[in-house]
Amino acid sequence: MNLNQRAFHRTALSVCIAALLSPTVIAAEENTDVTPEPFERIAVTGSNIFKGSANASSSAPITEIDKEAIEGIGAVSIGDVLNRVPSITSDINGSSSNISVGGGAGDVGVATTSLRNLGSARTLVLVNGRRYVSGVSANNGYGVDLNSIPTAIIERVDVLTGGQSAIYGSDAIAGVINIITKKDFEGFEINALASSADEGAERSNIDFTFGQNFDAGNAWVSGSFTKQEKLMSRDRDFAANELRFIDTTGDGIRNSLAVRNGPSHVDGAYLGYGDVKIFGNGDPFNTNQPTLDSNYNRVGTTDYDNQHAGRTIVTPYERFTIASGITFDVSDKEFIEFELNYAATSASTAIEEAPIDVNGNLFKTGAGGTNPIDVATSPYFVGSSAGAQLLAEMNANGGDTNLSNVTTNRRLWEFGERGISNNRDTFRVAGSYSYLFDNDMEWKTSAVYGVTSAQAVITGDTSLPNMREAVTIESDGNGGYQCANEYARIEGCLPVNPFSTADSLAGQAGIVGFSEDAIKYIKIDSSQMGRVEQTVLTSVVSGELDFSIGADNMGFAAGVEYRKESAEETPDSFRQLGFSRSPSVQPIKGSFDVVEAFGELYVPVADWLNVSLAGRVAEYSTVGTTFTYRLGLDAPVNNWIRLRGSQSSSVRAPNVSDLFASGSSSVAGTDTDICNGTSNTGTSNIDKNCASVSAIAARMAADPNGEFNLIASETNNTTLLQTGSEDLSEETADALTLGAVFTPLDNLSISLDYYSIKIEDGIARVSASTFVERCHDVDPGSFDETCGGNLVRDTAAGPILDLRSTLINADTINTSGFDFEVAYSPLDELSLMLNANFLSEWDQETAGGIEEFVGRPQFPEMRLAFNASYNITEDFNLFAQVTYRSETEAYLDNVPGDDSTANLSEDINTMDAVTYVDIRASYQINDAINVYLGSNNLLDQQPDILARGAAIGTNTEPRAYDVIGRQYFAGMKLTF
């Protein structure tokens, strides 16, 4: 059996003969059977490149990540490796998804990736050329969970950019990341690794792989256990405090870091009315806002709660995996492949105890509810110092003593932290049968089934109806107090005191907070179950046509594919009914399927020109018929210059989350309400429309300057519900790549490629702040204060309480730039590799205009990655990796001194360029034992503060910048 011949037919013909050396459906699958580089170089391109590189012979840029790059940084997740590639950023990681409440809590422990910053839903991740099931909560999004793929089984990763839908189908708008696993492994290998960092974030991994060749094939099995420890925000100076940016020099420019002026939810309760700001025991509440010095130390004190004290900057998780594969030659014409993956991942995180506002949370005064508690008569306040101070201020300002006029905030410290524990199981099985005809035609049929099952348990939550009963009290006739509702008493209700007024009548009767028995009546744990399934069936015929234009025959591939994806997610009754403090979440259930036919041609026109053509037609149960194509040109001008280019159209049909998500709840940004800062004397449409809302008008009238100004707790209390839509259509993209590969020496390869991608009808969600602004910036005669039923304001005080956002086909995205790669081996013992991305354009056009992103933290103008591997001796190797990100800005339009912009100092608005250095040294003691040690972020680079859109608990952008600092790792590999 000729392996190179089989590889040629499976690669060049099965899936992307047309794309000439672009990885193809079958190509990628078969790259695991034989060493890919010799095939792609010798069988197709005929180039003379030392060590072989798919990038040097592809009609589109390919970046190869080998096993050495994975081991060189001590990675336990392939996501950590991919994030160092200049064309890739993290979409979700353990620092960006680190909170136990809201919609994102369902993705704690997940890691996804994004090519060209176009998102995980537009980045197709394959394993051995086949699709892999999504691991993201169906209510939140779509993307392969890279934490479910153990690094122990990975041989290499191929990153192919540019639209590839004609080859692989939907989702490949940004490109393809193809993870190639081990194959034909023989022997027994054990690897153990451990790492350490200051104050936490330790990681450890142990894995084994066993493989055996037999007469007709090979079988292998691999298992691993991985553990990532947590890192708390308080253990990193840059993340230890919640921040605000203020002017301390009087020139109007926000030039200093300060502790945020909020929240006032504290253990001892906060009560505020007019000039009275006190604890529940009557002591004054310090509303000072300390600044921070250059080392992030506080200059001064405050009584505001620091939520970062209990938040997580790195989420802990544990992972157990088992994987196996078999290749079997039934005969010299029939071949069977089988692979299985199972991963069980558990992740957990927690944040500070739940806050409670008696008025807003329990009695819904902002939505028109009535608070029955009167400060003048309630046993919670009569006889207390706090009650006396509040009454004096209230009587001096009109005499309305109802508690609804008082800010009543408290931290429910007795209930413990709000935590979430996610247990996620991913199971995937794939197999194929191939038959090689006498004329070297090949028929290959494959099947993939994958399922992700997830269970989330949320702790530390409260039943708001039960707490409302517990604060609605009456005398029990014996000098004490009881819940007023007799049915609630039967069910276990006991009085509580969320005001911490220990010297009041209720306090003197022993009701000073929340007793253990009272907590049992109020505290709840909630949960939800989720499941995402994927089934793919593919059949391909490939081979050579007895026809040629040039000297060689044309190759072809033709096939059909069926794919079905489904998802369901069921919250328990507490979450569905909205009885808990967390927002209501509704169940989802939906599916779609698609039937596709595709064909490809590889046309050797001349010795110096090869043309590849690909087309795919699909019929979706949701969006109907779509068509995509790809044209590739590969022009080996001579032995050391190769020109290449491709033009393609791609589609992304809406996925199960886009279509069926019933609502992922989170807290909207503090800049959401456009009415904040408006005036009743303003002349703009926004000023006039805001002033027409009765609650806002009342606050403007009471303000000395006629303005509506929100306090910190109000700007941080808007619930944003993000839903899908079954009315979505597909988004389309046109992609162009043009490049050249230079190989002046056998040991030197240089490539430069231009890329351009334009997405139209992009599936997008208008940001909360943009949606609110558009709603209010209209002619007053057509203004709707509910924004079409999507916005609910506090009817008493005016801030936005609830906002609903639905996906639409709206965006146009344009991105372009250059990829540069150099591979050089000046010595047999030394290999050097440089990858760079130069971003020229990344614009998003919406109904509100064009927004530019180049120069923002995730969109630096330049990213570099340089690797070096040096075999000092046959047994001793040094590996080093240097990555670089150019300077970025939080606000591109910031002008210090201009209030119409963010008005930040350049120092605060700018995130400096950063260079990370990773090193590893390994020593082969004997044939069986290899030991190694290394360091990540050797220079201990700390991230700059991000003034806009920082991830919760981090004060920075953890998808782009390292938040752990210097880490050391060591390990041992045993091979038998």
PDB file of C-alpha atoms in Angstrom, residues 127-226:
ATOM      1  CA  VAL A 127     -10.467  17.961  15.040  1.00  0.00           C
ATOM      2  CA  ASN A 128      -8.766  15.891  12.360  1.00  0.00           C
ATOM      3  CA  GLY A 129     -10.711  17.766   9.705  1.00  0.00           C
ATOM      4  CA  ARG A 130     -14.099  17.018  11.244  1.00  0.00           C
ATOM      5  CA  ARG A 131     -16.497  19.243  13.153  1.00  0.00           C
ATOM      6  CA  TYR A 132     -16.565  19.348  16.923  1.00  0.00           C
ATOM      7  CA  VAL A 133     -19.645  20.003  19.057  1.00  0.00           C
ATOM      8  CA  SER A 134     -20.124  23.386  20.749  1.00  0.00           C
ATOM      9  CA  GLY A 135     -19.363  23.597  24.454  1.00  0.00           C
ATOM     10  CA  VAL A 136     -20.860  27.035  25.125  1.00  0.00           C
ATOM     11  CA  SER A 137     -24.178  27.476  26.914  1.00  0.00           C
ATOM     12  CA  ALA A 138     -26.844  27.610  24.211  1.00  0.00           C
ATOM     13  CA  ASN A 139     -28.324  30.679  25.880  1.00  0.00           C
ATOM     14  CA  ASN A 140     -25.013  32.517  25.556  1.00  0.00           C
ATOM     15  CA  GLY A 141     -23.443  31.667  22.222  1.00  0.00           C
ATOM     16  CA  TYR A 142     -21.635  29.052  20.183  1.00  0.00           C
ATOM     17  CA  GLY A 143     -18.067  27.777  20.073  1.00  0.00           C
ATOM     18  CA  VAL A 144     -15.902  24.733  20.640  1.00  0.00           C
ATOM     19  CA  ASP A 145     -14.709  24.443  24.237  1.00  0.00           C
ATOM     20  CA  LEU A 146     -10.951  24.073  23.865  1.00  0.00           C
ATOM     21  CA  ASN A 147     -10.701  22.924  27.476  1.00  0.00           C
ATOM     22  CA  SER A 148     -12.411  19.698  26.410  1.00  0.00           C
ATOM     23  CA  ILE A 149      -9.532  18.783  24.072  1.00  0.00           C
ATOM     24  CA  PRO A 150      -6.501  17.551  26.040  1.00  0.00           C
ATOM     25  CA  THR A 151      -3.095  18.751  24.895  1.00  0.00           C
ATOM     26  CA  ALA A 152      -1.701  15.236  25.395  1.00  0.00           C
ATOM     27  CA  ILE A 153      -3.319  13.945  22.205  1.00  0.00           C
ATOM     28  CA  ILE A 154      -2.504  16.945  19.994  1.00  0.00           C
ATOM     29  CA  GLU A 155       0.191  16.495  17.372  1.00  0.00           C
ATOM     30  CA  ARG A 156      -0.115  19.929  15.823  1.00  0.00           C
ATOM     31  CA  VAL A 157      -2.602  22.668  14.927  1.00  0.00           C
ATOM     32  CA  ASP A 158      -3.116  24.164  11.468  1.00  0.00           C
ATOM     33  CA  VAL A 159      -4.591  27.661  11.304  1.00  0.00           C
ATOM     34  CA  LEU A 160      -6.021  28.502   7.884  1.00  0.00           C
ATOM     35  CA  THR A 161      -7.376  32.019   7.481  1.00  0.00           C
ATOM     36  CA  GLY A 162      -9.785  33.471   4.949  1.00  0.00           C
ATOM     37  CA  GLY A 163     -13.273  32.352   3.985  1.00  0.00           C
ATOM     38  CA  GLN A 164     -13.421  28.562   3.728  1.00  0.00           C
ATOM     39  CA  SER A 165     -17.163  27.846   3.628  1.00  0.00           C
ATOM     40  CA  ALA A 166     -16.958  26.285   0.165  1.00  0.00           C
ATOM     41  CA  ILE A 167     -14.656  23.657   1.641  1.00  0.00           C
ATOM     42  CA  TYR A 168     -16.013  23.167   5.149  1.00  0.00           C
ATOM     43  CA  GLY A 169     -19.496  24.675   5.163  1.00  0.00           C
ATOM     44  CA  SER A 170     -20.973  27.293   7.460  1.00  0.00           C
ATOM     45  CA  ASP A 171     -19.046  29.107  10.227  1.00  0.00           C
ATOM     46  CA  ALA A 172     -15.676  29.248   8.402  1.00  0.00           C
ATOM     47  CA  ILE A 173     -15.936  32.970   7.600  1.00  0.00           C
ATOM     48  CA  ALA A 174     -12.792  33.905   9.524  1.00  0.00           C
ATOM     49  CA  GLY A 175     -11.095  30.634   8.723  1.00  0.00           C
ATOM     50  CA  VAL A 176     -10.414  27.223  10.173  1.00  0.00           C
ATOM     51  CA  ILE A 177      -8.446  25.939  13.137  1.00  0.00           C
ATOM     52  CA  ASN A 178      -7.745  22.258  12.556  1.00  0.00           C
ATOM     53  CA  ILE A 179      -6.446  20.333  15.560  1.00  0.00           C
ATOM     54  CA  ILE A 180      -4.543  17.251  14.445  1.00  0.00           C
ATOM     55  CA  THR A 181      -4.295  14.483  17.030  1.00  0.00           C
ATOM     56  CA  LYS A 182      -1.749  11.740  17.401  1.00  0.00           C
ATOM     57  CA  LYS A 183      -1.963   8.787  15.093  1.00  0.00           C
ATOM     58  CA  ASP A 184       0.025   5.625  14.605  1.00  0.00           C
ATOM     59  CA  PHE A 185       1.413   6.066  18.107  1.00  0.00           C
ATOM     60  CA  GLU A 186       3.416   3.133  19.415  1.00  0.00           C
ATOM     61  CA  GLY A 187       4.724   2.743  22.925  1.00  0.00           C
ATOM     62  CA  PHE A 188       3.811   4.103  26.325  1.00  0.00           C
ATOM     63  CA  GLU A 189       4.228   7.732  27.401  1.00  0.00           C
ATOM     64  CA  ILE A 190       3.563   9.431  30.732  1.00  0.00           C
ATOM     65  CA  ASN A 191       3.851  13.169  31.246  1.00  0.00           C
ATOM     66  CA  ALA A 192       3.521  15.088  34.525  1.00  0.00           C
ATOM     67  CA  LEU A 193       3.629  18.874  34.876  1.00  0.00           C
ATOM     68  CA  ALA A 194       3.197  21.353  37.705  1.00  0.00           C
ATOM     69  CA  SER A 195       3.447  25.138  37.795  1.00  0.00           C
ATOM     70  CA  SER A 196       3.421  27.865  40.396  1.00  0.00           C
ATOM     71  CA  ALA A 197       2.723  31.586  40.504  1.00  0.00           C
ATOM     72  CA  ASP A 198       2.555  34.200  43.225  1.00  0.00           C
ATOM     73  CA  GLU A 199      -0.548  33.818  45.424  1.00  0.00           C
ATOM     74  CA  GLY A 200      -2.369  31.303  43.208  1.00  0.00           C
ATOM     75  CA  ALA A 201      -3.175  30.207  39.636  1.00  0.00           C
ATOM     76  CA  GLU A 202      -1.116  27.022  39.978  1.00  0.00           C
ATOM     77  CA  ARG A 203      -1.765  24.404  37.330  1.00  0.00           C
ATOM     78  CA  SER A 204      -0.951  20.714  37.131  1.00  0.00           C
ATOM     79  CA  ASN A 205      -1.397  17.952  34.611  1.00  0.00           C
ATOM     80  CA  ILE A 206      -0.708  14.270  34.335  1.00  0.00           C
ATOM     81  CA  ASP A 207      -1.421  12.257  31.223  1.00  0.00           C
ATOM     82  CA  PHE A 208      -0.592   8.957  29.600  1.00  0.00           C
ATOM     83  CA  THR A 209      -0.747   7.619  26.062  1.00  0.00           C
ATOM     84  CA  PHE A 210      -0.420   4.006  24.998  1.00  0.00           C
ATOM     85  CA  GLY A 211      -0.353   2.834  21.396  1.00  0.00           C
ATOM     86  CA  GLN A 212       0.332  -0.359  19.538  1.00  0.00           C
ATOM     87  CA  ASN A 213       0.845  -1.200  15.896  1.00  0.00           C
ATOM     88  CA  PHE A 214      -0.548  -4.438  14.566  1.00  0.00           C
ATOM     89  CA  ASP A 215      -0.487  -6.127  11.195  1.00  0.00           C
ATOM     90  CA  ALA A 216      -3.291  -4.097   9.672  1.00  0.00           C
ATOM     91  CA  GLY A 217      -3.205  -0.851  11.622  1.00  0.00           C
ATOM     92  CA  ASN A 218      -2.736   0.933  14.905  1.00  0.00           C
ATOM     93  CA  ALA A 219      -4.689   1.529  18.100  1.00  0.00           C
ATOM     94  CA  TRP A 220      -4.022   3.996  20.893  1.00  0.00           C
ATOM     95  CA  VAL A 221      -5.609   5.310  24.076  1.00  0.00           C
ATOM     96  CA  SER A 222      -4.826   8.401  26.120  1.00  0.00           C
ATOM     97  CA  GLY A 223      -6.041   9.755  29.435  1.00  0.00           C
ATOM     98  CA  SER A 224      -5.333  12.900  31.421  1.00  0.00           C
ATOM     99  CA  PHE A 225      -6.191  14.831  34.556  1.00  0.00           C
ATOM    100  CA  THR A 226      -5.694  18.585  34.691  1.00  0.00           C
TER     101      THR A 226
END
